[in-house]
Short mmCIF file of C-alpha atoms in Angstrom, two decimals:
data_model
loop_
_atom_site.label_atom_id
_atom_site.label_comp_id
_atom_site.label_asym_id
_atom_site.label_seq_id
_atom_site.Cartn_x
_atom_site.Cartn_y
_atom_site.Cartn_z
CA MET A 1 99.98 16.53 7.44
CA ILE A 2 102.85 17.71 9.63
CA TYR A 3 100.73 20.34 11.35
CA ALA A 4 98.36 18.02 13.23
CA GLY A 5 99.88 19.14 16.46
CA ALA A 6 99.42 22.89 15.85
CA THR A 7 98.03 24.88 18.76
CA ALA A 8 97.33 28.54 19.57
CA ARG A 9 100.64 28.71 21.38
CA ARG A 10 102.61 27.34 18.49
CA LEU A 11 101.01 29.69 16.03
CA ALA A 12 101.79 32.54 18.42
CA LEU A 13 105.40 31.39 18.61
CA LEU A 14 105.51 31.43 14.81
CA ARG A 15 104.14 34.99 14.91
CA ILE A 16 106.88 35.98 17.36
CA ALA A 17 109.53 34.37 15.14
CA LEU A 18 108.38 36.13 11.96
CA PHE A 19 107.98 39.56 13.48
CA GLY A 20 111.20 39.01 15.42
CA LEU A 21 113.03 38.38 12.18
CA TRP A 22 111.61 41.67 10.78
CA LEU A 23 112.69 43.43 13.96
CA ILE A 24 116.33 42.25 13.52
CA ASP A 25 116.25 42.94 9.84
CA LEU A 26 114.98 46.54 10.19
CA ALA A 27 117.18 47.32 13.11
CA LEU A 28 120.27 46.32 11.18
CA ASP A 29 119.26 48.06 7.93
CA PRO A 30 120.52 51.66 7.72
CA ILE A 31 118.09 52.75 4.98
CA ASP A 32 118.45 56.42 5.90
CA GLU A 33 122.04 56.40 4.52
CA VAL A 34 120.89 56.09 0.91
CA ALA A 35 119.62 59.66 0.95
CA ALA A 36 123.17 60.45 -0.21
CA LEU A 37 122.25 59.03 -3.61
CA PRO A 38 120.51 61.31 -6.13
CA VAL A 39 116.73 61.09 -6.36
CA ALA A 40 117.07 60.85 -10.16
CA TRP A 41 118.65 57.37 -9.66
CA PHE A 42 115.53 56.06 -7.93
CA ALA A 43 113.33 53.85 -10.10
CA PRO A 44 109.97 53.45 -8.39
CA HIS A 45 108.53 50.03 -7.67
CA GLY A 46 105.17 49.04 -6.18
CA PRO A 47 103.48 51.79 -4.20
CA TYR A 48 106.14 54.35 -5.20
CA VAL A 49 104.89 54.17 -8.79
CA LEU A 50 101.83 56.17 -7.55
CA LEU A 51 103.99 58.86 -5.97
CA PRO A 52 104.58 61.98 -8.13
CA ARG A 53 108.29 62.61 -8.81
CA ALA A 54 108.05 66.12 -7.22
CA VAL A 55 106.60 64.67 -3.99
CA LEU A 56 109.31 62.03 -3.87
CA ALA A 57 111.99 64.72 -4.38
CA SER A 58 110.57 66.79 -1.55
CA LEU A 59 110.64 63.73 0.78
CA TRP A 60 114.25 62.83 -0.17
CA ASP A 61 115.82 63.28 3.19
CA ALA A 62 117.64 60.92 5.59
CA ARG A 63 115.31 62.01 8.44
CA VAL A 64 112.21 60.97 6.42
CA PHE A 65 113.79 57.55 5.64
CA LEU A 66 114.76 57.12 9.30
CA GLY A 67 111.19 58.03 10.21
CA LEU A 68 109.79 55.38 7.87
CA LYS A 69 112.17 52.80 9.34
CA LEU A 70 111.24 53.69 12.96
CA ALA A 71 107.51 53.62 12.18
CA ALA A 72 107.92 50.18 10.66
CA LEU A 73 109.97 49.03 13.69
CA GLY A 74 107.26 50.37 16.04
CA SER A 75 104.45 48.59 14.26
CA VAL A 76 106.46 45.32 14.08
CA VAL A 77 107.11 45.47 17.86
CA LEU A 78 103.37 46.04 18.58
CA ALA A 79 102.35 43.17 16.32
CA LEU A 80 105.05 40.91 17.87
CA ILE A 81 104.03 41.45 21.46
CA GLY A 82 100.31 41.55 20.72
CA THR A 83 98.94 44.68 22.37
CA ALA A 84 95.38 45.94 21.94
CA ARG A 85 94.12 45.64 18.31
CA PRO A 86 97.04 43.37 17.26
CA ARG A 87 95.57 42.64 13.84
CA LEU A 88 95.44 46.29 13.06
CA CYS A 89 99.04 46.65 14.16
CA ALA A 90 99.98 43.68 11.94
CA LEU A 91 98.20 45.24 8.91
CA LEU A 92 100.05 48.53 9.60
CA ALA A 93 103.32 46.59 9.91
CA CYS A 94 102.58 44.93 6.54
CA ALA A 95 101.96 48.29 4.87
CA LEU A 96 105.13 49.89 6.29
CA LEU A 97 107.26 46.86 5.54
CA THR A 98 106.10 47.01 1.91
CA LEU A 99 107.07 50.66 1.78
CA VAL A 100 110.53 49.89 3.26
CA LEU A 101 111.22 46.92 0.93
CA GLY A 102 109.85 48.71 -2.14
CA PHE A 103 112.05 51.70 -1.34
CA VAL A 104 115.33 49.81 -1.19
CA ARG A 105 114.52 48.04 -4.45
CA GLY A 106 114.39 51.36 -6.28
CA PHE A 107 118.19 51.68 -6.54
CA GLY A 108 118.83 49.16 -9.19
CA HIS A 109 117.96 45.51 -9.02
CA ALA A 110 114.60 44.50 -7.39
CA ASP A 111 115.55 41.23 -5.72
CA HIS A 112 113.28 38.59 -4.19
CA SER A 113 115.03 38.15 -0.83
CA GLN A 114 112.50 38.83 2.00
CA LEU A 115 109.48 38.54 -0.27
CA GLN A 116 108.31 35.10 0.87
CA LEU A 117 108.63 36.34 4.45
CA LEU A 118 106.56 39.37 3.49
CA PHE A 119 103.83 37.20 1.97
CA ALA A 120 103.81 35.03 5.13
CA THR A 121 103.49 38.23 7.20
CA TYR A 122 100.54 39.45 5.05
CA LEU A 123 98.79 36.16 5.67
CA LEU A 124 99.58 36.18 9.37
CA ALA A 125 97.45 39.32 9.79
CA PHE A 126 94.44 37.21 8.83
CA LEU A 127 95.18 34.19 11.03
CA PRO A 128 94.41 33.54 14.66
CA ALA A 129 98.06 34.23 15.61
CA TRP A 130 97.15 36.35 18.68
CA ASP A 131 95.18 33.70 20.53
CA ALA A 132 98.11 33.13 22.93
CA LEU A 133 101.34 34.76 24.16
CA CYS A 134 99.98 38.34 23.97
CA VAL A 135 100.73 41.28 26.18
CA GLY A 136 97.11 42.48 25.70
CA ALA A 137 94.05 40.34 26.21
CA ALA A 138 94.29 37.37 23.80
CA ALA A 139 91.27 35.68 22.23
CA LYS A 140 90.36 32.31 23.91
CA PRO A 141 92.30 29.54 22.24
CA ALA A 142 90.00 27.09 20.49
CA ALA A 143 90.42 23.33 20.26
CA ASP A 144 89.79 22.91 16.56
CA GLY A 145 91.54 22.75 13.19
CA ARG A 146 92.04 26.45 12.72
CA TYR A 147 95.67 26.45 13.83
CA ALA A 148 96.66 23.46 11.66
CA ALA A 149 94.88 25.15 8.73
CA SER A 150 96.79 28.36 9.47
CA PHE A 151 100.15 26.58 9.23
CA ALA A 152 98.97 24.90 6.05
CA ALA A 153 97.96 28.24 4.53
CA LEU A 154 101.42 29.70 5.43
CA ALA A 155 103.15 26.71 3.84
CA LEU A 156 101.08 27.19 0.66
CA VAL A 157 102.01 30.88 0.42
CA PHE A 158 105.62 30.19 1.21
CA GLY A 159 105.87 27.30 -1.28
CA PHE A 160 104.01 28.86 -4.25
CA PRO A 161 106.82 31.27 -5.34
CA TYR A 162 109.19 28.24 -5.55
CA LEU A 163 106.67 26.48 -7.76
CA ALA A 164 106.37 29.55 -9.95
CA THR A 165 110.17 29.76 -10.33
CA ALA A 166 110.44 26.12 -11.42
CA VAL A 167 107.50 26.32 -13.77
CA TYR A 168 108.98 29.42 -15.47
CA ARG A 169 112.33 27.59 -15.91
CA LEU A 170 110.80 24.44 -17.32
CA THR A 171 108.19 26.09 -19.58
CA HIS A 172 110.69 28.53 -21.11
CA GLU A 173 113.75 26.36 -21.46
CA GLY A 174 112.81 22.73 -20.87
CA TRP A 175 115.49 20.12 -20.15
CA ALA A 176 118.11 22.11 -22.12
CA ILE A 177 118.74 24.42 -19.12
CA PHE A 178 120.19 21.45 -17.18
CA ALA A 179 122.26 20.11 -20.08
CA GLY A 180 124.56 22.89 -21.09
CA HIS A 181 126.86 25.42 -19.36
CA THR A 182 123.99 27.48 -17.89
CA MET A 183 124.73 26.64 -14.26
CA GLN A 184 128.39 27.30 -14.64
CA HIS A 185 127.54 30.63 -16.35
CA PHE A 186 125.37 31.64 -13.40
CA ILE A 187 128.05 30.71 -10.87
CA ALA A 188 130.78 32.58 -12.69
CA ARG A 189 128.66 35.67 -13.34
CA ASP A 190 127.18 35.96 -9.84
CA THR A 191 130.41 35.16 -7.95
CA LEU A 192 132.18 37.94 -9.78
CA MET A 193 129.34 40.47 -10.13
CA LEU A 194 127.56 40.26 -6.72
CA ASP A 195 130.27 41.91 -4.76
CA HIS A 196 128.92 42.00 -1.20
CA PHE A 197 130.97 38.87 -0.41
CA ASP A 198 134.71 38.95 -0.90
CA PHE A 199 135.41 35.36 -1.87
CA THR A 200 135.31 33.40 -5.07
CA LEU A 201 134.76 29.76 -4.09
CA GLY A 202 132.36 29.38 -7.02
CA LEU A 203 135.20 30.02 -9.45
CA ALA A 204 137.31 27.40 -7.66
CA LEU A 205 134.53 24.88 -8.30
CA LEU A 206 134.52 25.75 -12.01
CA GLU A 207 138.25 24.92 -12.21
CA GLN A 208 137.21 21.26 -11.73
CA PRO A 209 135.54 20.16 -14.99
CA ALA A 210 134.44 16.86 -13.45
CA LEU A 211 132.05 18.78 -11.22
CA GLY A 212 130.10 20.10 -14.21
CA PRO A 213 127.59 17.23 -14.41
CA LEU A 214 127.18 17.32 -10.61
CA LEU A 215 126.33 21.03 -10.71
CA ASN A 216 123.74 20.44 -13.45
CA ALA A 217 122.25 17.46 -11.53
CA GLY A 218 122.01 19.66 -8.43
CA PHE A 219 120.27 22.47 -10.46
CA ALA A 220 117.73 19.81 -11.73
CA GLY A 221 117.25 18.39 -8.21
CA VAL A 222 116.55 21.80 -6.78
CA THR A 223 114.02 22.49 -9.58
CA VAL A 224 112.11 19.27 -8.70
CA ALA A 225 112.13 20.35 -5.04
CA GLU A 226 110.81 23.79 -6.03
CA LEU A 227 107.92 22.07 -7.93
CA ALA A 228 107.05 20.08 -4.85
CA ALA A 229 107.29 23.03 -2.42
CA PRO A 230 103.48 23.72 -1.94
CA PHE A 231 102.78 20.01 -1.26
CA VAL A 232 105.55 18.72 1.03
CA TYR A 233 103.82 19.63 4.31
CA LEU A 234 101.23 16.96 3.57
CA ARG A 235 103.50 14.07 4.62
CA PRO A 236 106.26 14.09 7.25
CA ARG A 237 108.54 12.07 5.00
CA TRP A 238 108.00 14.39 2.05
CA ALA A 239 108.88 17.43 4.31
CA ALA A 240 112.03 15.73 5.63
CA VAL A 241 113.37 14.83 2.16
CA TRP A 242 112.49 18.32 0.92
CA LEU A 243 114.36 19.94 3.79
CA ALA A 244 117.32 17.71 2.95
CA VAL A 245 117.42 19.34 -0.45
CA MET A 246 116.42 22.90 0.28
CA VAL A 247 118.51 23.59 3.38
CA PRO A 248 121.80 22.64 1.70
CA PHE A 249 120.75 24.57 -1.36
CA HIS A 250 120.09 27.73 0.58
CA VAL A 251 123.38 27.25 2.51
CA ILE A 252 125.56 26.52 -0.54
CA ALA A 253 124.06 29.20 -2.82
CA PRO A 254 125.72 32.19 -0.99
CA VAL A 255 128.98 30.28 -0.83
CA ILE A 256 129.32 29.58 -4.57
CA MET A 257 126.98 32.20 -6.03
CA HIS A 258 126.77 35.02 -3.47
CA THR A 259 122.95 34.64 -3.56
CA LEU A 260 121.65 34.80 0.05
CA PHE A 261 118.08 33.93 1.03
CA ALA A 262 118.66 34.01 4.82
CA HIS A 263 114.95 34.66 5.60
CA ASN A 264 113.90 31.54 3.70
CA LEU A 265 116.29 29.48 5.85
CA VAL A 266 114.42 30.71 8.97
CA LEU A 267 111.06 29.95 7.33
CA LEU A 268 112.28 26.50 6.43
CA PHE A 269 112.96 25.93 10.11
CA VAL A 270 109.78 27.41 11.53
CA LEU A 271 107.37 26.02 8.92
CA TYR A 272 108.85 22.51 8.36
CA ALA A 273 111.73 21.44 10.63
CA TRP A 274 110.04 22.59 13.85
CA PRO A 275 106.61 21.05 13.15
CA LEU A 276 108.33 17.79 12.34
CA THR A 277 109.51 17.63 15.95
CA TRP A 278 105.99 18.23 17.46
CA ASP A 279 104.98 14.52 17.51
CA ALA A 280 108.08 13.53 19.45
CA TRP A 281 107.72 16.51 21.80
CA ASP A 282 103.99 15.84 22.47
CA GLY A 283 104.66 12.14 22.91
CA GLY A 284 107.36 12.84 25.43
CA ARG A 285 105.03 15.13 27.37
CA ARG A 286 102.21 12.53 27.38
CA ALA A 287 104.66 9.95 28.69
CA ARG A 288 105.80 12.23 31.47
CA VAL A 289 102.18 12.88 32.48
CA VAL B 1 84.67 11.78 0.48
CA ASN B 2 86.94 14.74 -0.13
CA GLU B 3 86.29 15.03 -3.92
CA PRO B 4 84.33 18.13 -4.88
CA ARG B 5 80.56 17.92 -5.22
CA PRO B 6 78.86 19.20 -8.35
CA VAL B 7 77.68 22.82 -8.08
CA GLY B 8 74.91 23.94 -10.40
CA GLY B 9 75.50 21.05 -12.72
CA TYR B 10 79.31 21.77 -12.93
CA ARG B 11 81.65 19.16 -11.41
CA ALA B 12 85.11 20.50 -10.62
CA PRO B 13 87.95 18.29 -11.82
CA SER B 14 89.15 15.65 -9.33
CA THR B 15 92.52 15.95 -7.60
CA ARG B 16 93.79 13.06 -9.70
CA ALA B 17 92.67 14.74 -12.95
CA LEU B 18 94.44 18.00 -11.82
CA ALA B 19 97.62 16.12 -10.92
CA ALA B 20 97.55 14.22 -14.24
CA ALA B 21 97.12 17.46 -16.19
CA CYS B 22 100.04 19.07 -14.32
CA ALA B 23 102.26 16.00 -14.95
CA ALA B 24 101.44 15.94 -18.64
CA LEU B 25 102.19 19.66 -19.11
CA LEU B 26 105.44 19.34 -17.13
CA CYS B 27 106.49 16.47 -19.41
CA VAL B 28 105.72 18.53 -22.51
CA SER B 29 107.72 21.44 -21.03
CA LEU B 30 110.69 19.25 -20.06
CA ALA B 31 110.88 17.90 -23.65
CA GLY B 32 110.71 21.46 -24.92
CA ILE B 33 107.54 23.23 -26.07
CA PRO B 34 107.58 23.02 -29.90
CA SER B 35 108.53 26.33 -31.44
CA GLY B 36 105.88 25.74 -34.17
CA LEU B 37 103.19 26.63 -31.55
CA GLY B 38 104.32 30.26 -31.63
CA GLY B 39 106.46 32.42 -29.39
CA ALA B 40 103.73 32.86 -26.79
CA ALA B 41 103.24 29.15 -26.19
CA PRO B 42 105.71 28.86 -23.25
CA ALA B 43 104.00 31.78 -21.47
CA VAL B 44 100.56 30.24 -22.04
CA VAL B 45 101.71 26.83 -20.74
CA GLU B 46 103.27 28.62 -17.75
CA ILE B 47 99.98 30.29 -16.88
CA VAL B 48 98.01 27.07 -17.24
CA LEU B 49 100.54 25.18 -15.11
CA LEU B 50 100.45 27.89 -12.45
CA LEU B 51 96.65 27.77 -12.34
CA LEU B 52 96.56 23.98 -12.17
CA GLY B 53 99.45 23.87 -9.64
CA GLY B 54 97.78 26.50 -7.44
CA ALA B 55 94.37 24.79 -7.62
CA LEU B 56 96.00 21.36 -6.83
CA ALA B 57 97.91 22.86 -3.88
CA LEU B 58 94.80 24.55 -2.47
CA ARG B 59 92.73 21.38 -2.95
CA ALA B 60 95.29 19.33 -1.14
CA GLY B 61 95.47 21.85 1.67
CA TRP B 62 91.71 21.91 1.91
CA GLN B 63 91.41 18.18 2.07
CA ALA B 64 94.15 17.87 4.68
CA SER B 65 92.86 20.49 7.05
CA SER B 66 89.13 21.13 6.57
CA THR B 67 87.93 19.26 9.62
CA SER B 68 85.74 22.15 10.77
CA ALA B 69 84.22 25.34 9.42
CA THR B 70 86.98 27.40 11.22
CA SER B 71 89.64 25.79 9.06
CA LYS B 72 88.28 27.57 5.97
CA PRO B 73 89.21 31.28 6.52
CA PRO B 74 93.01 30.69 6.63
CA LEU B 75 92.92 28.76 3.37
CA ARG B 76 90.65 31.34 1.75
CA ALA B 77 93.20 34.05 2.66
CA ALA B 78 95.96 31.88 1.29
CA ALA B 79 93.96 31.39 -1.96
CA ALA B 80 93.68 35.20 -2.32
CA LEU B 81 97.47 35.66 -1.88
CA LEU B 82 98.24 32.79 -4.29
CA LEU B 83 96.07 34.57 -6.87
CA LEU B 84 98.00 37.83 -6.42
CA ILE B 85 101.41 36.03 -6.58
CA GLY B 86 100.17 34.24 -9.78
CA ALA B 87 98.91 37.56 -11.24
CA GLY B 88 102.33 39.05 -10.60
CA GLN B 89 103.93 36.17 -12.47
CA VAL B 90 101.62 36.76 -15.39
CA ALA B 91 101.96 40.59 -15.37
CA HIS B 92 105.74 40.02 -15.60
CA THR B 93 106.92 43.38 -14.40
CA LYS B 94 108.95 44.23 -11.31
CA LYS B 95 106.91 47.48 -11.07
CA ALA B 96 104.19 45.29 -9.57
CA PHE B 97 106.25 44.88 -6.39
CA PRO B 98 105.82 42.92 -4.13
CA PHE B 99 104.05 40.65 -6.61
CA MET B 100 107.00 40.43 -8.90
CA PRO B 101 107.70 37.63 -11.45
CA TYR B 102 109.76 34.69 -10.30
CA THR B 103 112.17 34.14 -13.16
CA MET B 104 115.47 33.55 -11.26
CA TYR B 105 117.93 31.43 -13.10
CA GLY B 106 115.13 30.75 -15.57
CA ARG B 107 116.76 31.23 -18.97
CA ALA B 108 119.53 29.05 -20.51
CA ARG B 109 122.85 30.80 -21.04
CA GLU B 110 125.53 30.06 -23.60
CA GLY B 111 128.63 31.99 -24.37
CA GLU B 112 130.63 34.26 -22.15
CA ALA B 113 129.62 35.67 -18.80
CA ALA B 114 129.88 39.47 -18.91
CA PHE B 115 129.79 41.96 -16.05
CA TYR B 116 131.44 45.13 -14.75
CA GLU B 117 134.18 45.57 -12.25
CA TYR B 118 135.25 48.79 -10.59
CA GLN B 119 138.94 49.59 -10.12
CA ALA B 120 139.68 52.32 -7.63
CA LEU B 121 142.67 54.66 -7.83
CA HIS B 122 143.70 55.95 -4.37
CA ARG B 123 145.45 59.21 -3.66
CA SER B 124 148.58 57.15 -2.69
CA GLY B 125 148.61 55.73 -6.21
CA ALA B 126 147.45 52.32 -5.03
CA ARG B 127 144.88 50.45 -7.16
CA THR B 128 142.27 48.28 -5.49
CA ARG B 129 138.97 46.71 -6.48
CA PHE B 130 136.11 48.86 -5.46
CA ARG B 131 132.91 47.07 -4.39
CA PRO B 132 129.84 49.28 -4.75
CA GLY B 133 127.65 46.63 -3.12
CA THR B 134 129.50 46.95 0.22
CA VAL B 135 129.24 50.78 0.57
CA PHE B 136 125.60 51.00 1.58
CA ALA B 137 124.60 47.86 3.61
CA THR B 138 121.00 48.36 2.38
CA LEU B 139 122.00 48.04 -1.28
CA GLY B 140 123.79 44.66 -1.20
CA ASN B 141 122.15 41.54 -2.82
CA GLY B 142 123.05 42.94 -6.22
CA ARG B 143 120.79 45.98 -5.79
CA ILE B 144 123.30 48.70 -6.60
CA VAL B 145 125.71 46.68 -8.74
CA LYS B 146 122.99 45.55 -11.08
CA GLY B 147 121.58 49.08 -11.24
CA LEU B 148 125.03 50.40 -12.21
CA ALA B 149 125.40 47.58 -14.90
CA GLN B 150 121.99 48.39 -16.38
CA ARG B 151 122.96 52.03 -16.68
CA LEU B 152 126.36 51.16 -18.20
CA ASP B 153 124.65 48.78 -20.74
CA ARG B 154 122.23 51.60 -21.58
CA ILE B 155 125.11 54.11 -22.17
CA ALA B 156 126.83 51.55 -24.44
CA GLU B 157 123.61 50.96 -26.39
CA LEU B 158 122.96 54.72 -26.83
CA GLU B 159 126.49 55.37 -27.97
CA ALA B 160 126.40 52.37 -30.37
CA ARG B 161 123.30 53.97 -31.98
CA GLY B 162 124.98 57.32 -32.17
CA GLU B 163 122.54 58.85 -29.64
CA PRO B 164 123.57 61.20 -26.82
CA ALA B 165 124.26 59.60 -23.48
CA ALA B 166 125.48 62.62 -21.57
CA GLN B 167 122.55 62.59 -19.12
CA ASP B 168 123.10 58.96 -18.25
CA ARG B 169 126.82 59.46 -17.89
CA ALA B 170 126.26 62.46 -15.61
CA LEU B 171 123.86 60.51 -13.41
CA LEU B 172 126.35 57.48 -13.26
CA ARG B 173 129.14 59.91 -12.29
CA GLU B 174 126.93 61.40 -9.55
CA VAL B 175 126.09 57.99 -8.11
CA CYS B 176 129.69 56.73 -8.24
CA GLY B 177 130.76 60.07 -6.60
CA ALA B 178 128.25 59.45 -3.78
CA LEU B 179 129.44 55.91 -3.27
CA ALA B 180 133.08 57.04 -3.24
CA ALA B 181 132.34 59.88 -0.82
CA ARG B 182 130.70 57.41 1.51
CA TYR B 183 133.70 55.07 1.19
CA ASN B 184 136.15 57.93 1.72
CA ARG B 185 134.51 58.86 5.02
CA ALA B 186 135.56 55.53 6.41
CA HIS B 187 139.02 55.53 4.64
CA ALA B 188 140.12 59.14 5.01
CA GLU B 189 143.82 58.06 5.24
CA ASP B 190 143.93 57.07 1.57
CA PRO B 191 140.77 58.22 -0.26
CA LEU B 192 139.68 57.28 -3.76
CA ILE B 193 140.34 59.87 -6.45
CA ALA B 194 139.09 57.99 -9.52
CA ILE B 195 137.20 54.92 -10.48
CA ASP B 196 137.83 52.93 -13.69
CA VAL B 197 134.75 50.99 -14.90
CA VAL B 198 136.02 47.74 -16.40
CA HIS B 199 133.93 45.47 -18.71
CA VAL B 200 134.86 41.83 -18.03
CA ALA B 201 134.07 38.97 -20.35
CA LEU B 202 134.66 35.45 -19.15
CA PRO B 203 134.34 32.76 -21.84
CA PRO B 204 133.33 29.16 -21.04
CA PRO B 205 134.52 27.10 -19.26
CA PHE B 206 134.85 30.11 -17.07
CA ARG B 207 138.38 29.87 -15.75
CA ALA B 208 139.24 33.10 -13.87
CA GLY B 209 142.56 33.52 -15.64
CA ALA B 210 140.80 33.63 -19.11
CA ALA B 211 138.85 36.85 -18.34
CA ARG B 212 139.20 39.72 -20.87
CA ARG B 213 139.08 43.15 -19.26
CA ARG B 214 138.59 46.52 -20.97
CA VAL B 215 138.26 49.91 -19.28
CA VAL B 216 135.09 51.50 -20.58
CA LEU B 217 134.84 54.56 -18.49
CA THR B 218 137.10 56.52 -16.10
CA LEU B 219 135.32 58.60 -13.46
CA PRO B 220 137.46 61.18 -11.80
CA LEU B 221 136.04 62.06 -8.38
CA GLU B 222 135.56 65.45 -6.92
CA SER B 223 137.34 65.88 -3.59
CA ARG B 224 134.48 66.12 -1.12
CA PRO B 225 134.73 67.22 2.52
#
């Protein structure tokens, strides 16, 4: 497994990376602005389903939304730096992040971006991620398999949604989904409909009929990689080949389909690419000693 | 050494047996689940594959990292989360956020790609494409545009059935008004005064020039301060 070199410090660095990503994400997200939209437009998801409509209407104010964002930011900072009771801060951050993400999904389409990062953050709250690099008193780092097992648990939780996606695709459509015009249809529709990017490179690709089979082959290849996602950390070679498929996929998808999973790119780096370098790093250190 | 030991007379399936069952079901799925098995068969196979895949992944993780008792709690926590993610997949509703179903790019598509475009009329008489997904940074990623499309589809359905759609139209007008007001705050020199909602149909092989456009709704905007 690629996590044999996991240590308390490395798990703590992962904690800092994940909460750091949330910090940037929240800081750049002006959720308070959406108070300009009518409350009647809001379709509750997750915890908001439990909130009576009248209560929601009474809370529909930019200051309330800003307060939610600032509370989430505060809890993320506390979990990141590891003050007293860091696990409690992490659980609070998880709850507030769920409220923020559930809120912004109430205005139309409930997308999946950020969700694998959210699941990894949920899990982090139950891992020994505060055994090093804490502002407060850290627990004494142990010299056993708990850190490697923690990385493996994170890889499982990150990889399982990919598996679920591929299983749905294969069980409901079979091979046919890779044989027809489906991929071209998705590229055309999403390039034109998802309007947060102002370019249409996907349509330029569709002007070249010879690329059709290549697009279908790429779709099938990514589906195989998605099926393998919860297992690839078990062997360094599997992880390297998997990264060679998934990183280009997540880079190309926004260019030709306007579908951006930026958080997953960061997770691919911290959960797979970075651990693949540990052997070389530790070997170099031993040689210097 | 790492294969499960029998518990109370029950012996859990071996890793090899789990992997073989997964591979067999994947092969059946790839070939296409026979329609004679009933409409629910794909969903049943999906659930079985998720259970087997999850069990296999956990087993592999357990075998790879259970060198001491302290390795177990992280994997137990992961198992609980996998169960919740799997339950969300089975529940198949986005109301179960954050445990929503993963169905992206999961259904085959034939025929034309259809979507809505928004054409803005400015006070100067200029016409530009209005991009609702860029007005509120929070609502990119298709959040607002897909919400608008769902509402427009609903209005079209209601009207096709001869049912009143005034309430949906009013809400759509209010949301577009709020989006335009926000846009106009940053573009006061030439604000929007109306938005045309255009239904676009693009037939295969999806050449941009072949798109058919039809204005389905014109939304005059109130002048807001």
